[in-house]
Amino acid sequence: MMKEYINEKIIEIENALKLMFNKRHGSIRDEFNEILYYPISAGGKRIRPILTILSCQLFDDDYKNAIIPSIALELIHTYSLIHDDLPAMDNDSMRRGLPTTHIKYGEANAILAGDGLLTQAFEILSTADVDNDILRKLLFELSYAAGTDGMVYGQYIDLYYEKKPMDFEMLKLLHSKKTAALIRCACRMGAIISKANEKDLASITEYGECIGLTFQIQDDILDYIADEKELGKTVGKDAKNDKLTYVKQFGLDGAKEQASIVTEKAILAIKKIETKNTDKINILIELAKYIIERGN
Ligand code: GRG
């Protein structure tokens, strides 16, 4: 059930992205557009936009007004990958199975592409077909999750501890900010669009936080065991850099066990939601399990 659902929604997400970047502006603006679209068209699992659509559909069958916010989130996610790969940050040459944006177009252009996608996210979000009070909430959710108390702060923590020992509490904070913030935001935005009550919003938030953490634990596991081609990016970097990860803290089996425990927590949270759309609850449960089983 999950596979068909995801494949169907990915088509809609890809089409919406294509439409946005297919627009011709004339002159060198079109060349810039090509740079902006390169990292987006490289693919990616589109987990965040799918989560926004799914969590909207928990409470409302009509999810069309969740597409634009979901795409806004994907633009922010893509900008973060472009900037994370820059020489001044993670200095990576492969992403989504292709040369990173700075390798393909140069460093300055990659910085601009990231800046452009980040800003464009808010531009398109402002056009979402939702009531003004909901739009205000979405603007807050997205900027909070992406910004200086969310993902950007997570990235700062990551860089700060590059050459210093980090304890486990800080590792959890790092994951909550750098990785879970956008995933939690994806879930919250969908539920806000479909006007979920406070109790259900709290449950979907907990679900998002938990799968955000398991997403990162699995990322740690994949960095340790995966094949570079299969993953579409450089692997083994954590061990090489002697970074604290779930695998370093708990060992490979221990990290897998931690991921299972947190997945169960996510499932418990999602089961608390009262909705007639139980098929969407089931897909979210399948998705939580997929996150710790995925190979890329
Ligand atoms: C530069 C402000 C700034 C933030 C960067 C996203 C990020 C923060 C760093 C990327 C490094 C990393 C491995 C982060 C944790 C997990 C993660 C976000 C992986 C990539 O997300 P996926 O697997 O990627 O959803 P796709 O390509 O499928 O969209």
GROMACS .gro file of C-alpha atoms and ligand atoms in nm:
model
  325
    1MET     CA    1   0.000   0.000   0.000
    2MET     CA    2   0.278   0.242   0.095
    3LYS     CA    3   0.475   0.187  -0.226
    4GLU     CA    4   0.181   0.264  -0.456
    5TYR     CA    5   0.087   0.567  -0.248
    6ILE     CA    6   0.441   0.704  -0.251
    7ASN     CA    7   0.491   0.643  -0.623
    8GLU     CA    8   0.169   0.825  -0.698
    9LYS     CA    9   0.256   1.124  -0.480
   10ILE     CA   10   0.614   1.141  -0.608
   11ILE     CA   11   0.477   1.196  -0.959
   12GLU     CA   12   0.271   1.491  -0.835
   13ILE     CA   13   0.566   1.635  -0.643
   14GLU     CA   14   0.802   1.597  -0.941
   15ASN     CA   15   0.547   1.756  -1.172
   16ALA     CA   16   0.498   2.052  -0.941
   17LEU     CA   17   0.876   2.100  -0.916
   18LYS     CA   18   0.920   2.068  -1.292
   19LEU     CA   19   0.646   2.320  -1.355
   20MET     CA   20   0.809   2.569  -1.121
   21PHE     CA   21   1.152   2.540  -1.282
   22ASN     CA   22   1.032   2.499  -1.641
   23LYS     CA   23   0.918   2.857  -1.642
   24ARG     CA   24   1.128   3.054  -1.891
   25HIS     CA   25   1.245   3.396  -1.781
   26GLY     CA   26   1.463   3.493  -2.075
   27SER     CA   27   1.835   3.578  -2.093
   28ILE     CA   28   2.084   3.459  -1.830
   29ARG     CA   29   1.807   3.406  -1.576
   30ASP     CA   30   1.738   3.079  -1.756
   31GLU     CA   31   2.099   2.971  -1.705
   32PHE     CA   32   2.063   3.039  -1.334
   33ASN     CA   33   1.741   2.840  -1.339
   34GLU     CA   34   1.934   2.545  -1.477
   35ILE     CA   35   2.174   2.562  -1.180
   36LEU     CA   36   1.883   2.586  -0.937
   37TYR     CA   37   1.705   2.290  -1.090
   38TYR     CA   38   2.014   2.066  -1.122
   39PRO     CA   39   2.024   1.947  -0.758
   40ILE     CA   40   1.645   1.920  -0.746
   41SER     CA   41   1.610   1.719  -1.065
   42ALA     CA   42   1.881   1.482  -0.939
   43GLY     CA   43   1.600   1.318  -0.743
   44GLY     CA   44   1.596   1.225  -0.379
   45LYS     CA   45   1.342   1.026  -0.187
   46ARG     CA   46   1.106   1.324  -0.139
   47ILE     CA   47   1.027   1.196   0.210
   48ARG     CA   48   0.957   1.541   0.352
   49PRO     CA   49   0.696   1.650   0.095
   50ILE     CA   50   0.534   1.306   0.115
   51LEU     CA   51   0.507   1.344   0.492
   52THR     CA   52   0.339   1.683   0.455
   53ILE     CA   53   0.083   1.544   0.212
   54LEU     CA   54   0.025   1.233   0.423
   55SER     CA   55  -0.022   1.418   0.748
   56CYS     CA   56  -0.264   1.655   0.575
   57GLN     CA   57  -0.458   1.355   0.449
   58LEU     CA   58  -0.488   1.218   0.800
   59PHE     CA   59  -0.758   1.476   0.858
   60ASP     CA   60  -0.871   1.584   0.513
   61ASP     CA   61  -0.894   1.382   0.192
   62ASP     CA   62  -0.831   1.694  -0.013
   63TYR     CA   63  -0.457   1.753   0.003
   64LYS     CA   64  -0.410   1.979  -0.301
   65ASN     CA   65  -0.336   2.284  -0.086
   66ALA     CA   66  -0.054   2.087   0.082
   67ILE     CA   67   0.144   2.051  -0.242
   68ILE     CA   68   0.295   2.402  -0.247
   69PRO     CA   69   0.401   2.392   0.121
   70SER     CA   70   0.544   2.044   0.068
   71ILE     CA   71   0.750   2.168  -0.227
   72ALA     CA   72   0.869   2.469  -0.026
   73LEU     CA   73   1.006   2.224   0.230
   74GLU     CA   74   1.183   2.021  -0.039
   75LEU     CA   75   1.349   2.339  -0.171
   76ILE     CA   76   1.482   2.412   0.177
   77HIS     CA   77   1.602   2.056   0.219
   78THR     CA   78   1.781   2.074  -0.117
   79TYR     CA   79   1.945   2.407  -0.033
   80SER     CA   80   2.074   2.254   0.291
   81LEU     CA   81   2.230   1.965   0.098
   82ILE     CA   82   2.399   2.205  -0.150
   83HIS     CA   83   2.547   2.413   0.131
   84ASP     CA   84   2.637   2.110   0.343
   85ASP     CA   85   2.840   1.972   0.052
   86LEU     CA   86   3.044   2.293   0.006
   87PRO     CA   87   3.421   2.285   0.070
   88ALA     CA   88   3.377   2.504   0.380
   89MET     CA   89   3.132   2.253   0.529
   90ASP     CA   90   3.132   1.880   0.455
   91ASN     CA   91   3.333   1.916   0.132
   92ASP     CA   92   3.159   1.645  -0.064
   93SER     CA   93   3.169   1.573  -0.434
   94MET     CA   94   2.871   1.340  -0.474
   95ARG     CA   95   2.506   1.385  -0.388
   96ARG     CA   96   2.196   1.209  -0.508
   97GLY     CA   97   2.424   1.002  -0.729
   98LEU     CA   98   2.560   1.302  -0.919
   99PRO     CA   99   2.847   1.552  -0.881
  100THR     CA  100   2.752   1.808  -0.617
  101THR     CA  101   2.637   2.150  -0.734
  102HIS     CA  102   2.972   2.321  -0.657
  103ILE     CA  103   3.160   2.052  -0.849
  104LYS     CA  104   2.934   2.097  -1.149
  105TYR     CA  105   2.887   2.476  -1.145
  106GLY     CA  106   3.155   2.616  -0.914
  107GLU     CA  107   3.147   2.719  -0.551
  108ALA     CA  108   3.006   3.070  -0.587
  109ASN     CA  109   2.719   2.944  -0.803
  110ALA     CA  110   2.644   2.667  -0.554
  111ILE     CA  111   2.624   2.921  -0.270
  112LEU     CA  112   2.386   3.131  -0.480
  113ALA     CA  113   2.178   2.827  -0.574
  114GLY     CA  114   2.136   2.746  -0.204
  115ASP     CA  115   2.048   3.107  -0.123
  116GLY     CA  116   1.806   3.112  -0.414
  117LEU     CA  117   1.624   2.792  -0.320
  118LEU     CA  118   1.596   2.896   0.045
  119THR     CA  119   1.440   3.226  -0.052
  120GLN     CA  120   1.222   3.081  -0.324
  121ALA     CA  121   1.076   2.840  -0.069
  122PHE     CA  122   0.918   3.129   0.119
  123GLU     CA  123   0.813   3.299  -0.202
  124ILE     CA  124   0.615   2.995  -0.312
  125LEU     CA  125   0.483   2.925   0.036
  126SER     CA  126   0.331   3.273   0.037
  127THR     CA  127   0.120   3.165  -0.263
  128ALA     CA  128  -0.030   2.858  -0.090
  129ASP     CA  129  -0.405   2.836  -0.120
  130VAL     CA  130  -0.482   2.841   0.254
  131ASP     CA  131  -0.648   3.084   0.496
  132ASN     CA  132  -0.429   3.368   0.620
  133ASP     CA  133  -0.409   3.239   0.978
  134ILE     CA  134  -0.291   2.901   0.848
  135LEU     CA  135  -0.040   3.067   0.616
  136ARG     CA  136   0.102   3.261   0.910
  137LYS     CA  137   0.140   2.936   1.106
  138LEU     CA  138   0.310   2.764   0.810
  139LEU     CA  139   0.554   3.053   0.769
  140PHE     CA  140   0.645   3.020   1.134
  141GLU     CA  141   0.680   2.641   1.120
  142LEU     CA  142   0.903   2.644   0.815
  143SER     CA  143   1.127   2.931   0.920
  144TYR     CA  144   1.159   2.798   1.275
  145ALA     CA  145   1.247   2.446   1.158
  146ALA     CA  146   1.494   2.565   0.896
  147GLY     CA  147   1.650   2.847   1.092
  148THR     CA  148   1.863   2.947   1.385
  149ASP     CA  149   1.678   2.728   1.636
  150GLY     CA  150   1.635   2.443   1.390
  151MET     CA  151   1.841   2.300   1.107
  152VAL     CA  152   2.093   2.586   1.077
  153TYR     CA  153   2.158   2.562   1.452
  154GLY     CA  154   2.203   2.185   1.412
  155GLN     CA  155   2.459   2.245   1.141
  156TYR     CA  156   2.637   2.494   1.369
  157ILE     CA  157   2.656   2.233   1.647
  158ASP     CA  158   2.791   1.982   1.398
  159LEU     CA  159   3.067   2.218   1.284
  160TYR     CA  160   3.140   2.333   1.640
  161TYR     CA  161   3.217   1.977   1.749
  162GLU     CA  162   3.418   1.887   1.443
  163LYS     CA  163   3.743   1.880   1.637
  164LYS     CA  164   3.609   1.850   1.991
  165PRO     CA  165   3.466   1.551   2.174
  166MET     CA  166   3.086   1.551   2.191
  167ASP     CA  167   2.875   1.377   2.455
  168PHE     CA  168   2.564   1.173   2.381
  169GLU     CA  169   2.320   1.441   2.505
  170MET     CA  170   2.469   1.686   2.255
  171LEU     CA  171   2.449   1.423   1.981
  172LYS     CA  172   2.074   1.391   2.048
  173LEU     CA  173   2.032   1.769   2.032
  174LEU     CA  174   2.233   1.780   1.710
  175HIS     CA  175   2.008   1.519   1.547
  176SER     CA  176   1.693   1.684   1.673
  177LYS     CA  177   1.797   2.013   1.516
  178LYS     CA  178   1.991   1.916   1.206
  179THR     CA  179   1.783   1.626   1.083
  180ALA     CA  180   1.458   1.593   1.277
  181ALA     CA  181   1.354   1.961   1.263
  182LEU     CA  182   1.255   1.954   0.894
  183ILE     CA  183   1.095   1.610   0.920
  184ARG     CA  184   0.890   1.715   1.223
  185CYS     CA  185   0.800   2.035   1.037
  186ALA     CA  186   0.682   1.832   0.736
  187CYS     CA  187   0.441   1.642   0.961
  188ARG     CA  188   0.322   1.953   1.146
  189MET     CA  189   0.261   2.157   0.830
  190GLY     CA  190   0.034   1.890   0.682
  191ALA     CA  191  -0.168   1.862   1.002
  192ILE     CA  192  -0.194   2.242   1.035
  193ILE     CA  193  -0.323   2.270   0.676
  194SER     CA  194  -0.597   2.019   0.751
  195LYS     CA  195  -0.680   2.193   1.081
  196ALA     CA  196  -0.590   1.910   1.318
  197ASN     CA  197  -0.674   1.967   1.684
  198GLU     CA  198  -0.398   2.032   1.943
  199LYS     CA  199  -0.396   1.675   2.070
  200ASP     CA  200  -0.354   1.522   1.726
  201LEU     CA  201  -0.098   1.788   1.633
  202ALA     CA  202   0.104   1.687   1.941
  203SER     CA  203   0.088   1.321   1.836
  204ILE     CA  204   0.201   1.387   1.479
  205THR     CA  205   0.478   1.611   1.617
  206GLU     CA  206   0.603   1.327   1.837
  207TYR     CA  207   0.584   1.091   1.540
  208GLY     CA  208   0.789   1.339   1.331
  209GLU     CA  209   1.048   1.386   1.604
  210CYS     CA  210   1.090   1.010   1.643
  211ILE     CA  211   1.119   0.927   1.275
  212GLY     CA  212   1.353   1.225   1.235
  213LEU     CA  213   1.581   1.064   1.492
  214THR     CA  214   1.556   0.717   1.340
  215PHE     CA  215   1.627   0.874   1.000
  216GLN     CA  216   1.957   1.001   1.136
  217ILE     CA  217   2.039   0.677   1.321
  218GLN     CA  218   1.988   0.492   0.992
  219ASP     CA  219   2.205   0.755   0.820
  220ASP     CA  220   2.479   0.675   1.074
  221ILE     CA  221   2.432   0.303   1.009
  222LEU     CA  222   2.443   0.348   0.631
  223ASP     CA  223   2.755   0.563   0.655
  224TYR     CA  224   2.913   0.271   0.839
  225ILE     CA  225   2.799  -0.016   0.617
  226ALA     CA  226   2.667   0.103   0.284
  227ASP     CA  227   2.799   0.088  -0.063
  228GLU     CA  228   2.886   0.431  -0.205
  229LYS     CA  229   2.713   0.371  -0.540
  230GLU     CA  230   2.397   0.248  -0.378
  231LEU     CA  231   2.388   0.545  -0.139
  232GLY     CA  232   2.471   0.806  -0.404
  233LYS     CA  233   2.713   0.989  -0.175
  234THR     CA  234   3.048   0.938  -0.005
  235VAL     CA  235   3.043   0.682   0.278
  236GLY     CA  236   3.265   0.603   0.578
  237LYS     CA  237   3.316   0.972   0.653
  238ASP     CA  238   3.201   0.953   1.015
  239ALA     CA  239   3.455   0.687   1.114
  240LYS     CA  240   3.729   0.864   0.917
  241ASN     CA  241   3.654   1.188   1.101
  242ASP     CA  242   3.620   1.005   1.434
  243LYS     CA  243   3.272   1.153   1.481
  244LEU     CA  244   3.036   1.050   1.758
  245THR     CA  245   2.747   0.862   1.598
  246TYR     CA  246   2.488   0.611   1.715
  247VAL     CA  247   2.712   0.335   1.577
  248LYS     CA  248   3.010   0.463   1.774
  249GLN     CA  249   2.804   0.501   2.091
  250PHE     CA  250   2.614   0.170   2.078
  251GLY     CA  251   2.790  -0.048   1.819
  252LEU     CA  252   2.618  -0.156   1.496
  253ASP     CA  253   2.364  -0.389   1.659
  254GLY     CA  254   2.305  -0.145   1.943
  255ALA     CA  255   2.235   0.137   1.696
  256LYS     CA  256   1.988  -0.086   1.512
  257GLU     CA  257   1.818  -0.166   1.843
  258GLN     CA  258   1.794   0.204   1.930
  259ALA     CA  259   1.638   0.272   1.590
  260SER     CA  260   1.377  -0.001   1.652
  261ILE     CA  261   1.293   0.136   1.997
  262VAL     CA  262   1.239   0.489   1.863
  263THR     CA  263   1.038   0.353   1.568
  264GLU     CA  264   0.804   0.181   1.815
  265LYS     CA  265   0.765   0.514   1.993
  266ALA     CA  266   0.671   0.678   1.663
  267ILE     CA  267   0.415   0.407   1.593
  268LEU     CA  268   0.261   0.447   1.939
  269ALA     CA  269   0.232   0.821   1.883
  270ILE     CA  270   0.064   0.788   1.543
  271LYS     CA  271  -0.180   0.526   1.673
  272LYS     CA  272  -0.309   0.782   1.925
  273ILE     CA  273  -0.450   0.995   1.642
  274GLU     CA  274  -0.825   0.983   1.607
  275THR     CA  275  -0.923   0.985   1.243
  276LYS     CA  276  -1.144   0.796   1.003
  277ASN     CA  277  -0.853   0.786   0.758
  278THR     CA  278  -0.692   0.478   0.911
  279ASP     CA  279  -0.535   0.387   0.575
  280LYS     CA  280  -0.309   0.695   0.614
  281ILE     CA  281  -0.218   0.590   0.970
  282ASN     CA  282  -0.115   0.254   0.826
  283ILE     CA  283   0.100   0.418   0.558
  284LEU     CA  284   0.270   0.634   0.822
  285ILE     CA  285   0.341   0.321   1.024
  286GLU     CA  286   0.488   0.150   0.715
  287LEU     CA  287   0.692   0.462   0.643
  288ALA     CA  288   0.835   0.466   0.996
  289LYS     CA  289   0.945   0.104   0.947
  290TYR     CA  290   1.084   0.177   0.599
  291ILE     CA  291   1.305   0.454   0.737
  292ILE     CA  292   1.508   0.207   0.941
  293GLU     CA  293   1.510  -0.056   0.670
  294ARG     CA  294   1.610   0.169   0.380
  295GLY     CA  295   1.937   0.121   0.197
  296ASN     CA  296   1.978   0.479   0.081
  297GRG     C1  297   2.394   2.378   0.545
  297GRG     C2  298   2.226   2.495   0.693
  297GRG     C3  299   2.284   2.372   0.644
  297GRG     C4  300   2.235   2.255   0.690
  297GRG     C5  301   2.277   2.123   0.646
  297GRG     C6  302   2.090   1.853   0.573
  297GRG     C7  303   2.210   1.892   0.646
  297GRG     C8  304   2.210   2.019   0.725
  297GRG     C9  305   2.320   1.820   0.633
  297GRG    C10  306   2.328   1.701   0.544
  297GRG    C11  307   2.410   1.599   0.606
  297GRG    C12  308   2.330   1.489   0.662
  297GRG    C13  309   2.380   1.356   0.632
  297GRG    C14  310   2.220   1.515   0.731
  297GRG    C15  311   2.137   1.418   0.799
  297GRG    C16  312   2.047   1.331   0.718
  297GRG    C17  313   1.998   1.387   0.595
  297GRG    C18  314   1.929   1.515   0.603
  297GRG    C19  315   2.019   1.318   0.485
  297GRG    C20  316   1.974   1.357   0.353
  297GRG     O1  317   1.833   1.348   0.342
  297GRG     P1  318   1.763   1.243   0.249
  297GRG     O2  319   1.818   1.106   0.272
  297GRG     O3  320   1.812   1.292   0.108
  297GRG     O4  321   1.615   1.258   0.261
  297GRG     P2  322   1.739   1.282  -0.033
  297GRG     O5  323   1.851   1.301  -0.131
  297GRG     O6  324   1.673   1.147  -0.044
  297GRG     O7  325   1.641   1.395  -0.036
   0.00000   0.00000   0.00000
